[in-house]
Coordinates of C-alpha atoms and ligand atoms in Angstrom, one line a residue:
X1 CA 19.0 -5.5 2.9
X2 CA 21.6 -7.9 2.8
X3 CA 23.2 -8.8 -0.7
X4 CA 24.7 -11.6 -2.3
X5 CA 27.6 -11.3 -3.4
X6 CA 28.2 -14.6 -4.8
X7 CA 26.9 -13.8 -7.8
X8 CA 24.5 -17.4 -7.6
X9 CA 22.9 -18.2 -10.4
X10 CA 19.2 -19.2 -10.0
X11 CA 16.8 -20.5 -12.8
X12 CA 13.4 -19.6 -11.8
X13 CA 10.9 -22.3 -13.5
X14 CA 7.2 -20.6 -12.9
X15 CA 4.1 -22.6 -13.7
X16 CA 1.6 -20.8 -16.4
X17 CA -1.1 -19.8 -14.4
X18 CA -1.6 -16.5 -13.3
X19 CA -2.0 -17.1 -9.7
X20 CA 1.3 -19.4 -9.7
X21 CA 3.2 -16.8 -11.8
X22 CA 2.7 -13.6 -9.7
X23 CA 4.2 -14.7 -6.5
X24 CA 6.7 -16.0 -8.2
X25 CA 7.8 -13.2 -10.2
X26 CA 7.2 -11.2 -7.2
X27 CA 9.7 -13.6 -5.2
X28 CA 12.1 -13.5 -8.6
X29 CA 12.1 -9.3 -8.0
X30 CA 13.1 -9.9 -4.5
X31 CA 16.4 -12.5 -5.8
X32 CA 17.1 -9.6 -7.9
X33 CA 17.3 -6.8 -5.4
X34 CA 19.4 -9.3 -3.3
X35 CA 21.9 -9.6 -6.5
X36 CA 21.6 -13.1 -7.5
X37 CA 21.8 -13.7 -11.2
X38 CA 18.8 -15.0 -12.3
X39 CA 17.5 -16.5 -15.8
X40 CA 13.9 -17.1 -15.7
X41 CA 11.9 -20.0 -17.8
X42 CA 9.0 -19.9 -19.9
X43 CA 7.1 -20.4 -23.0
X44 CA 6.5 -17.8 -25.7
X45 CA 2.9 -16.6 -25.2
X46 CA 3.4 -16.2 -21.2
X47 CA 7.0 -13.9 -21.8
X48 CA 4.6 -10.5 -21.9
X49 CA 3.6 -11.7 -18.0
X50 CA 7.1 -11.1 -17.4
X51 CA 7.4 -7.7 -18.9
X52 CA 7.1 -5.4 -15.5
X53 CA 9.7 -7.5 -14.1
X54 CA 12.3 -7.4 -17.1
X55 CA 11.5 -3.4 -17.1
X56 CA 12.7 -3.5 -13.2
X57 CA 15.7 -5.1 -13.8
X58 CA 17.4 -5.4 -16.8
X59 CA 19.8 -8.2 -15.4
X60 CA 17.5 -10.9 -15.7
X61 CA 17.8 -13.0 -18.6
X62 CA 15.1 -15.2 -20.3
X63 CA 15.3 -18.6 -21.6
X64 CA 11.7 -19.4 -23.9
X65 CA 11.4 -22.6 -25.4
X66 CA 8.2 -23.6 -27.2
X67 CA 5.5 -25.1 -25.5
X68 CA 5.5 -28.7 -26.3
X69 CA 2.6 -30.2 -28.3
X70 CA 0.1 -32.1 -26.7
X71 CA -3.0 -34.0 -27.6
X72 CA -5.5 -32.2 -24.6
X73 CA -3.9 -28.8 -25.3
X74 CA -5.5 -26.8 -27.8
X75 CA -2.6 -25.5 -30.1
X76 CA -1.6 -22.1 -29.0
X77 CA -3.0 -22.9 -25.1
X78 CA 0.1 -22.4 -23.3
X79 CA -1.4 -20.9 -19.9
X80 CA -3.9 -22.8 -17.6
X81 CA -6.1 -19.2 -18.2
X82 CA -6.4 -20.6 -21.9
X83 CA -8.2 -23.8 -21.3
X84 CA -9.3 -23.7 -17.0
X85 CA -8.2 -25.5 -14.2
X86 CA -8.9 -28.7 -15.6
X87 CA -5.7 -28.2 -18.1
X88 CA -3.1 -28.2 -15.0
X89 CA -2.7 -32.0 -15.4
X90 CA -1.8 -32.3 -19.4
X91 CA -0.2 -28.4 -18.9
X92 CA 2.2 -30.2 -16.5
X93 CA 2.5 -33.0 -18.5
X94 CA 3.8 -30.9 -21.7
X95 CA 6.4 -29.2 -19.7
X96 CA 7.5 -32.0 -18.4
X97 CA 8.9 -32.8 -22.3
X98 CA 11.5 -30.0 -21.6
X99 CA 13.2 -32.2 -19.4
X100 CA 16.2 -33.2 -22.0
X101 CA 16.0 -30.0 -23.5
X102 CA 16.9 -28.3 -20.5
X103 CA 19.6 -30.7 -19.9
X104 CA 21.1 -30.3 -23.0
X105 CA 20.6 -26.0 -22.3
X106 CA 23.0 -26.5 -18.7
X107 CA 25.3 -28.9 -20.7
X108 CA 25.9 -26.2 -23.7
X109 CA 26.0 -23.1 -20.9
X110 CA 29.1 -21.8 -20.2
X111 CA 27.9 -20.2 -16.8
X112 CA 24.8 -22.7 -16.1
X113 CA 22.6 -22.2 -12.6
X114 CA 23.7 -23.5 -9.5
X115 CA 20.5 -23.7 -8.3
X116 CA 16.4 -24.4 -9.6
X117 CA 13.8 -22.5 -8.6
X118 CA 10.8 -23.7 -9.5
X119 CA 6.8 -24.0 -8.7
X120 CA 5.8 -27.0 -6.6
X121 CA 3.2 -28.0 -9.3
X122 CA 6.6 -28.6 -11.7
X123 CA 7.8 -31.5 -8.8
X124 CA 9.4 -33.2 -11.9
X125 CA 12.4 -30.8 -11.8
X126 CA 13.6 -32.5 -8.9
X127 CA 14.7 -34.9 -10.5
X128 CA 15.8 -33.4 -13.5
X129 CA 17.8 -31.3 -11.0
X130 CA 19.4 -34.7 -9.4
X131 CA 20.2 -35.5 -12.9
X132 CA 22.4 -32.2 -13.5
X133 CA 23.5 -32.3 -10.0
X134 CA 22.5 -29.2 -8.5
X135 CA 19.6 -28.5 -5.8
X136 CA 15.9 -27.5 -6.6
X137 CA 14.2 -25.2 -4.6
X138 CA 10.2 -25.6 -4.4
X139 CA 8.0 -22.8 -4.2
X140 CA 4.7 -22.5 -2.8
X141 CA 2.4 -21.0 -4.0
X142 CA 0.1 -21.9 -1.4
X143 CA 0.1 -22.5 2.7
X144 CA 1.7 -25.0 4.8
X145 CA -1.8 -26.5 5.9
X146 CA -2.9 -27.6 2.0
X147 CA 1.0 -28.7 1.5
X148 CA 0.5 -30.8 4.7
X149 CA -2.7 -32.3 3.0
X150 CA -1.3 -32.9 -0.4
X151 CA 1.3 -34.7 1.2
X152 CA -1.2 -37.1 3.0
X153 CA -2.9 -37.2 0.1
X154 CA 0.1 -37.9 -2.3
X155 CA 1.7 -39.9 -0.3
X156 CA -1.6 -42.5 0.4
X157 CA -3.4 -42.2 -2.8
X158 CA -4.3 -45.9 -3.0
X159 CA -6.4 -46.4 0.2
X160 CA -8.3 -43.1 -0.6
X161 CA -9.6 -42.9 -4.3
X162 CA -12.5 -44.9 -2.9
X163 CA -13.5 -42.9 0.5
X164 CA -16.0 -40.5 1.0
X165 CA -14.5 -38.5 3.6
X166 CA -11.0 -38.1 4.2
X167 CA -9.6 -38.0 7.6
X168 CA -6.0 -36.4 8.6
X169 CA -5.2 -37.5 12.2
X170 CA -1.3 -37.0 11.9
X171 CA -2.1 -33.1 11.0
X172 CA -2.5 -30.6 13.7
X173 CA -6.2 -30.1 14.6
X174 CA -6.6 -33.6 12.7
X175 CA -8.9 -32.3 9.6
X176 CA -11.3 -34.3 7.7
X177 CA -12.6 -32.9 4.7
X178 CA -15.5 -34.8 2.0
X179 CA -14.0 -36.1 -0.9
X180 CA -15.6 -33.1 -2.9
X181 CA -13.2 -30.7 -1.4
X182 CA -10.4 -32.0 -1.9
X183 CA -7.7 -30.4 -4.1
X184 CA -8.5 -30.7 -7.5
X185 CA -5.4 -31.4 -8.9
X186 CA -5.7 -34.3 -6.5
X187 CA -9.5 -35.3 -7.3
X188 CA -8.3 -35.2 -11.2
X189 CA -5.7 -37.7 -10.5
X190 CA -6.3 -40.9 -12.6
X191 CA -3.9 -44.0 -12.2
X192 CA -1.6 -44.7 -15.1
X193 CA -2.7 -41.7 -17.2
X194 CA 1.1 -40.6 -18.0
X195 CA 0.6 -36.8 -16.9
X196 CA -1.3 -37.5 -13.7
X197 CA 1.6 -39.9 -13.2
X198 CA 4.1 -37.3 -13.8
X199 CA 2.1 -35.0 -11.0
X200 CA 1.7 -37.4 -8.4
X201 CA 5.3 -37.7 -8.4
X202 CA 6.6 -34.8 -8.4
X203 CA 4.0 -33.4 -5.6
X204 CA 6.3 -36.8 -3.8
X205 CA 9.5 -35.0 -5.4
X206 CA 8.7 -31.8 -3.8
X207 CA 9.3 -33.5 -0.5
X208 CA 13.2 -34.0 -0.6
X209 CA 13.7 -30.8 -2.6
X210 CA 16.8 -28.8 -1.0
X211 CA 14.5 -26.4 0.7
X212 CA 10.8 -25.0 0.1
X213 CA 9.3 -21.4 0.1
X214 CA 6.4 -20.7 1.1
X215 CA 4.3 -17.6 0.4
X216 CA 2.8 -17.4 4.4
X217 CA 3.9 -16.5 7.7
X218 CA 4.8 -18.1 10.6
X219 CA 1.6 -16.5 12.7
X220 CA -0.7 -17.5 9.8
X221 CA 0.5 -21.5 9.8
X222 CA 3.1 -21.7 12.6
X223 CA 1.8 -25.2 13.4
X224 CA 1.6 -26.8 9.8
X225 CA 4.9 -25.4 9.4
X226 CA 6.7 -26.7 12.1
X227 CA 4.4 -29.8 10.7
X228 CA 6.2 -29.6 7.6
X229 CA 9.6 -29.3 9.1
X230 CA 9.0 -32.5 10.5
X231 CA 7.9 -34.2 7.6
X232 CA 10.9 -32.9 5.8
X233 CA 13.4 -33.6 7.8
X234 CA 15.7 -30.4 7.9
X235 CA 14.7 -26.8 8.3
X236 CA 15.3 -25.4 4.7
X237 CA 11.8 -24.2 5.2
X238 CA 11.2 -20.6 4.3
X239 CA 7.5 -18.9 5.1
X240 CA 8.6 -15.4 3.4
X241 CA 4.8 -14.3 2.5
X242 CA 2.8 -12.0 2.2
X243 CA 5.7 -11.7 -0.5
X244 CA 3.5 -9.5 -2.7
X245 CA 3.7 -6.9 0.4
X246 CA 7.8 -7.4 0.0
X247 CA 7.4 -4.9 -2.8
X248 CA 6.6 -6.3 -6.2
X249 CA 7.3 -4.6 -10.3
X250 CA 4.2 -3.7 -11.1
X251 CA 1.3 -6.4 -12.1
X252 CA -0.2 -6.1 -15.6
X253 CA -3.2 -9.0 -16.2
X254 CA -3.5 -10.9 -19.3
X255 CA -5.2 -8.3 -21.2
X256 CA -2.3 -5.7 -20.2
X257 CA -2.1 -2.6 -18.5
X258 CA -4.9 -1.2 -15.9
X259 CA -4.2 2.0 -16.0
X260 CA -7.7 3.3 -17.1
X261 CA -9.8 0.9 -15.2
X262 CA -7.7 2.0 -12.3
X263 CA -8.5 5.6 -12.7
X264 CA -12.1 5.0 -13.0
X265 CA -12.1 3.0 -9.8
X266 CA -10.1 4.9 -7.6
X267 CA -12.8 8.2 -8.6
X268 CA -15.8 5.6 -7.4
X269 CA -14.4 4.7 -4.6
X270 CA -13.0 8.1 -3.5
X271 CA -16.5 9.5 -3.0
X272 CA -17.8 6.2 -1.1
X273 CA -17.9 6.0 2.9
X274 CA -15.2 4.4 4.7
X275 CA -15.2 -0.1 4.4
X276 CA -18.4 0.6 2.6
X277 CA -17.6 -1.3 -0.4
X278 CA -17.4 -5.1 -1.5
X279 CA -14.4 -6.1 -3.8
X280 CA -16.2 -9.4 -5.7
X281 CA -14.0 -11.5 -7.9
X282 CA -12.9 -15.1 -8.2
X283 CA -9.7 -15.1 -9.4
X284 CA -7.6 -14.9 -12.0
X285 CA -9.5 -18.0 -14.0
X286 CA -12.6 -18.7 -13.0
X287 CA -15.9 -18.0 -14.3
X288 CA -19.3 -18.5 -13.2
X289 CA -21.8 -19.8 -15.4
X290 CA -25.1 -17.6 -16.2
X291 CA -27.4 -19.0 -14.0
X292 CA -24.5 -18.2 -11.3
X293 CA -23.8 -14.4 -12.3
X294 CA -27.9 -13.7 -12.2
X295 CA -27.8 -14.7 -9.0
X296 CA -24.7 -13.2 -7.2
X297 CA -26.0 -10.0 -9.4
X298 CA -29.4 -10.3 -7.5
X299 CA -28.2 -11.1 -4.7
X300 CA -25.4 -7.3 -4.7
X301 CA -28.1 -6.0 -6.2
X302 CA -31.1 -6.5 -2.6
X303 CA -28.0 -6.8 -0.3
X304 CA -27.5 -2.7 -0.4
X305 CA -24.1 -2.7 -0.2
X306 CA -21.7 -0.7 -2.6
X307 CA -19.5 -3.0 -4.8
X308 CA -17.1 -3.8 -7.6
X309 CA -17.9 -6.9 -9.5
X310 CA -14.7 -8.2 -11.8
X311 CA -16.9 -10.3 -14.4
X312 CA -14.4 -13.2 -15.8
X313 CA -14.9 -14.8 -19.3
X314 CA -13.6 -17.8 -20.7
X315 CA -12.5 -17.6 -24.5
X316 CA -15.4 -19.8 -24.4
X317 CA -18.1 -18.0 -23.4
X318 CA -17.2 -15.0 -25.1
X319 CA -17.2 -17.2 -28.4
X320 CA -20.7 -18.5 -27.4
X321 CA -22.0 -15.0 -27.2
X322 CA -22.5 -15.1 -23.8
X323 CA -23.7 -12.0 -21.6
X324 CA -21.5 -10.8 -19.2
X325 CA -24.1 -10.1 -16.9
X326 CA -28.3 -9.5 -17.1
X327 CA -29.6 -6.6 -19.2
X328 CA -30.1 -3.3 -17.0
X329 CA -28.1 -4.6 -14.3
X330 CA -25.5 -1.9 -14.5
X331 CA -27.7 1.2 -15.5
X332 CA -30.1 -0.1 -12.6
X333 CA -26.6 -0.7 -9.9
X334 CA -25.5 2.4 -11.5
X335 CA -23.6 4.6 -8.5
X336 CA -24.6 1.8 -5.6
X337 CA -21.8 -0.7 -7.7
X338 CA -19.2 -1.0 -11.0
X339 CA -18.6 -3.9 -13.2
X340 CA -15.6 -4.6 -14.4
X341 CA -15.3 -6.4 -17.7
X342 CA -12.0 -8.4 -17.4
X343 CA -8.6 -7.4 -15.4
X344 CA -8.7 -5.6 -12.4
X345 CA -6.1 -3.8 -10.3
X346 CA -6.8 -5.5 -7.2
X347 CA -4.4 -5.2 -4.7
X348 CA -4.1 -1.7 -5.0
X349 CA -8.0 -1.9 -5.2
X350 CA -8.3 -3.8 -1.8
X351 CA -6.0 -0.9 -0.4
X352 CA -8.3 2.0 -0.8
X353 CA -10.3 3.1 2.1
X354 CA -13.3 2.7 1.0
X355 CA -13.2 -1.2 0.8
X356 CA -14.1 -3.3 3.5
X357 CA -14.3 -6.5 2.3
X358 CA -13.9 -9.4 -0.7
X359 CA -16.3 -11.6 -1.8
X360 CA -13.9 -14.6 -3.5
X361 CA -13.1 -18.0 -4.4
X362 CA -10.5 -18.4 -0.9
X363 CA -7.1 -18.8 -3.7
X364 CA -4.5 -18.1 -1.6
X365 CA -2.8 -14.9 -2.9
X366 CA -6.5 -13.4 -2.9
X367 CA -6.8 -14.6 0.8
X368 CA -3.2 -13.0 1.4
X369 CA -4.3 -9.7 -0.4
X370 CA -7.4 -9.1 1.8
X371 CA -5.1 -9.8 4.8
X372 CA -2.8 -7.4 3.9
X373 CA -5.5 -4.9 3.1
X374 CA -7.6 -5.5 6.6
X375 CA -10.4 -6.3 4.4
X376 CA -12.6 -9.0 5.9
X377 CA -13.3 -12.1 3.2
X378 CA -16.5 -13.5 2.4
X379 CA -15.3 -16.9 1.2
X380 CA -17.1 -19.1 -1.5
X381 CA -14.9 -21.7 -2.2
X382 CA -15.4 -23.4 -5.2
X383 CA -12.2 -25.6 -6.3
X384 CA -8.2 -26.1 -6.2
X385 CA -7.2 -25.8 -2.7
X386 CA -9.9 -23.6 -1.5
X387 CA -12.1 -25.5 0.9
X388 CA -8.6 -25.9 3.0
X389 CA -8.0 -22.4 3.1
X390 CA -11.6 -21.5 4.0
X391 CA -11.2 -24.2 6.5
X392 CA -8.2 -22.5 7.6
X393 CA -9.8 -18.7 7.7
X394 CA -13.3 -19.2 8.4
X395 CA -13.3 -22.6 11.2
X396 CA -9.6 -22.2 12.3
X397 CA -9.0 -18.6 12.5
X398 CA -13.0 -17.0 12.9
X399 CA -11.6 -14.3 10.3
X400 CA -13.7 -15.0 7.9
X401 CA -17.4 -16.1 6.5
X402 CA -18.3 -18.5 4.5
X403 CA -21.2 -17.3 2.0
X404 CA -21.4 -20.3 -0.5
X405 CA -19.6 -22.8 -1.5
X406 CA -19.2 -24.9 -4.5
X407 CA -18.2 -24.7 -7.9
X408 CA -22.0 -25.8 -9.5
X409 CA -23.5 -24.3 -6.9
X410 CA -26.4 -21.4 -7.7
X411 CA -27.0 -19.4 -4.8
X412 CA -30.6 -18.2 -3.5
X413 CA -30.4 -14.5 -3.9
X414 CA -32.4 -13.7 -0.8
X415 CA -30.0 -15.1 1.0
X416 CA -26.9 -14.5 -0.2
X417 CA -27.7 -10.5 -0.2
X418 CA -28.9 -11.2 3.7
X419 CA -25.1 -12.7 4.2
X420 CA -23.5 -10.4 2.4
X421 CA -25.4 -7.1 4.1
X422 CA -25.0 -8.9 7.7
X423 CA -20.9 -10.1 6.6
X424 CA -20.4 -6.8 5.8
X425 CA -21.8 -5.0 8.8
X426 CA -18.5 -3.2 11.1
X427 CA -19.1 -4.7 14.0
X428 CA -18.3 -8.4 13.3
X429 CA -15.8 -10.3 15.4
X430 CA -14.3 -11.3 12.0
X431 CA -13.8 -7.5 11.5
X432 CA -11.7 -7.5 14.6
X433 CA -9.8 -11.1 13.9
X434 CA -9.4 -9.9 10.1
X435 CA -7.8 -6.3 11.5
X436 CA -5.5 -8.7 14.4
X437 CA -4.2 -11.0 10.9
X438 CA -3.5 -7.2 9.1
X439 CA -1.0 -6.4 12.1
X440 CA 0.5 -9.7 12.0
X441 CA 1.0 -9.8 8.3
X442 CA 2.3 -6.3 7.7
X443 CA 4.8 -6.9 10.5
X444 CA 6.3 -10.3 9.2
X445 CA 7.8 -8.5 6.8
X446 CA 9.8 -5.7 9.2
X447 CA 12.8 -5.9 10.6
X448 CA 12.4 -8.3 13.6
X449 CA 9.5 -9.8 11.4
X450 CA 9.8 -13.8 11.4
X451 CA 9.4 -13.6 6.9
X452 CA 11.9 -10.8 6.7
X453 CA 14.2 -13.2 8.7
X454 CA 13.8 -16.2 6.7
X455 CA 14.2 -14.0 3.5
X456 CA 17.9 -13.3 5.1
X457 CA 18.2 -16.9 6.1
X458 CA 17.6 -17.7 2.7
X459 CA 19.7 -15.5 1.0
X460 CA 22.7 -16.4 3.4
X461 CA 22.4 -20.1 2.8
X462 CA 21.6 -19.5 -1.3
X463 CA 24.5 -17.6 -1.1
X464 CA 26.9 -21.0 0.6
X465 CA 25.6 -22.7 -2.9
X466 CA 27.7 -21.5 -5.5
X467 CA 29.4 -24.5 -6.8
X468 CA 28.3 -26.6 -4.4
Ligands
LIG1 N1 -6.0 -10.7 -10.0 C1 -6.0 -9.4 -10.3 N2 -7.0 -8.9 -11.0 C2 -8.1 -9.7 -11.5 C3 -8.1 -11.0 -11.1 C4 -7.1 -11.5 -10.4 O1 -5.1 -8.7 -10.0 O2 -9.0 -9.1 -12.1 C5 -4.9 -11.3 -9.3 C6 -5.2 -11.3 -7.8 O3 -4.8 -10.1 -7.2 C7 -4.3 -12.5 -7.3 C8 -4.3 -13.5 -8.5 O4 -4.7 -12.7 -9.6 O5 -3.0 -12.1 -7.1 C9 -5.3 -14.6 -8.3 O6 -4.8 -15.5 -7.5 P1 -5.7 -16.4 -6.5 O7 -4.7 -17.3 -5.8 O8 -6.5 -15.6 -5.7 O9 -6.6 -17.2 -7.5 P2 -6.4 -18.1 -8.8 O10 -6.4 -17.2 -9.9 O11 -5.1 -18.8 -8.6 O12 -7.6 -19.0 -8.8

């Protein structure tokens, strides 16, 4: 592994949402190995995410500064987990308030970054980063195929707010998707609203950043990033993903350490058969509504297939008294399936032998995940960018089924059990696709591997920085 020596001094900004934070941390663990000095940014209630990462290496220094009030944000909301997707908007909004303080913080340091790191939904550090006069790095947490659309969407938001169906003819494969599955960072966007404002120019921003990392691989996206290179003008462009399978400090979920449910899993799922069972969970922040978890309960429950359900509740819900899933269901599912009340281990989950597939929401590090894992994905998309990556997986790449889709949507039990029993038979050509993508993913990261030599690329030109 090469190492800097140039003792570069990055300041990772991550965005509060779990599935923003873990790659990025993970990334941030990689900086480290390579010796770059690193000072990471956050806000008090989201330091304990960084815990596993501070344990790995003691180098890293944090910077916390309180989360800045704002009239959407419940007080003491500082994560998008807190309040749901909805509160990425005003959540960018507030941080963009640190902007002087921040200034003010590389003024007063006598060693300050040279460069910014930071997530692509934080595109107001760009300039912020103009200001100081050093360059901002973007990170992805996503693909290049919903960058490409954000940045058609972005970029042509007035002709669009009114259409139906949105058509992309300068993208490879020329997409069109209904208006309804469309980001939903995009959908939310409302015109002169100051935090909506602040997003749609900093997804612009993220454009002319100094370079961009992505968390994918060339033979995942190849087109939409050579797409992007375009777009972008240089080649600063750095597909480095699955980063998570770089090696990451271990991952501890918002209600801490995994250790027991771990144990109990692994015991389950050592006395199952081979790809037997289904992995079922939407992420790190969603939650189905009742009427949703009695019918994806039904619908485990007739399809015969061994799972593990990760059952997700907001603050909310849990205030509201509401039950995590129908009476009996787990005494009745009792040695055919497990519920899990909360925060699972789930990559080291989708590892295990006995797993042969995911039932999810399509977010991209879940879709990564199951790559990595060879586990075939049984998509329901239901928000964010995740009708473009089930576009992406299920239509583009045939590695994939889509099951449901929609984020009101109830499912009939009858046949959603029928999908998942015939999605999870072994002899699916999106078993063999899924198992091509596992080969592919788990040798981007070798040496020879086309992430493992953008990583280098990356740390050779990070390292030309200093002082710059
Ligand atoms: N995750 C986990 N355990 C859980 C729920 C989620 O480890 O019980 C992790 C999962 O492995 C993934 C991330 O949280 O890395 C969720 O990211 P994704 O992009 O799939 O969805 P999001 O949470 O952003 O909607």
């Amino acid at each position: 592994m090469p190492t800097s020596k140039s003792g570069l001094h990055v300041l990772v900004f991550p965005f509060p949402a779990q599935g923003h934070m873990l790659p990025v941390l993970d990334f941030t663990h990689q900086l480290a190995q390579h010796g770059f000095a690193i000072t990471i940014l956050v806000t008090p209630k989201n330091l304990p995410i960084l815990n596993p990462l501070l344990s790995a290496h003691s180098s890293i220094q944090t910077l916390v500064f309180p989360f800045p009030h704002h009239p959407s944000i419940p007080c003491g909301a500082e994560n998008v987990k807190d309040i749901g997707n909805h509160g990425t908007g005003p959540i960018i909004g507030a941080l963009s308030k640190l902007n002087d303080q921040l200034i003010q913080w590389f003024k007063a340091h006598h060693s300050p970054p040279d460069v910014i790191l930071s997530d692509f939904f934080l595109g107001w550090t760009q300039d912020m980063a103009h200001q100081i006069g050093i360059p901002r790095i973007a990170f992805y947490t996503s693909g290049a195929f919903i960058t490409s659309v954000f940045y058609h969407l972005w970029q042509n938001i007035e002709s669009l707010v009114s259409k139906n169906v949105v058509n992309f003819v300068d993208l490879p494969k020329s997409p069109s998707f209904i208006w309804d599955h469309l980001p939903s960072v995009f959908r939310r966007y409302r015109k002169s609203d100051p935090d909506w404002e602040i997003v749609k120019n900093g997804m612009i921003a993220n454009m002319s950043s100094w370079g961009s990392i992505f968390n994918t691989f060339d033979a995942l996206e190849e087109e939409y990033l050579q797409y992007l290179k375009k777009i972008m003008g240089h080649d600063r462009i750095f597909a480095v993903g699955p980063i998570n399978l770089m090696g990451s400090p271990d991952r501890m979920g918002p209600c801490g350490s995994s250790t027991d449910t771990n144990q109990r899993v692994v015991k389950w799922l050592d006395g199952c058969p081979d790809r037997s069972v289904l992995y079922v969970c939407f992420g790190s922040q969603k939650s189905l509504s009742e009427a949703q978890m009695e019918a994806l309960a039904a619908g485990l429950e007739q399809s015969g297939v061994r799972f593990i359900w990760v059952v997700m509740s907001t603050a909310q819900q849990m205030a509201q008294g509401c039950r995590f899933v129908l009476d009996g269901f787990e005494d009745r599912v009792s040695g055919k399936g497990i519920v899990i009340k909360g925060w699972a281990p789930q990559v080291s989950t989708l590892s295990h032998w006995a797993v042969g597939g995911i039932l999810c929401h399509c977010g991209w590090n879940s879709v990564l995940e199951a790559m990595v894992a060879g586990v075939k994905i049984l998509g329901w998309p239901m928000e964010a960018e995740q009708f473009v990556n089930a576009r992406l997986l299920v239509d583009y790449l045939g590695a994939a089924f889509r099951i449901c889709e929609g984020v009101d949507t109830v499912p009939d039990p009858i046949e959603l059990a029928c999908k998942i029993s015939q999605s999870m038979r072994k002899d699916t050509i999106e078993m063999v696709r899924a198992r091509e993508l596992q080969d592919k993913a788990l040798s981007t990261i070798k040496v020879g591997g086309s992430s493992k030599k953008n990583m280098d690329r990356l740390v050779k030109e990070l390292a030309q920085l200093q002082g710059h």
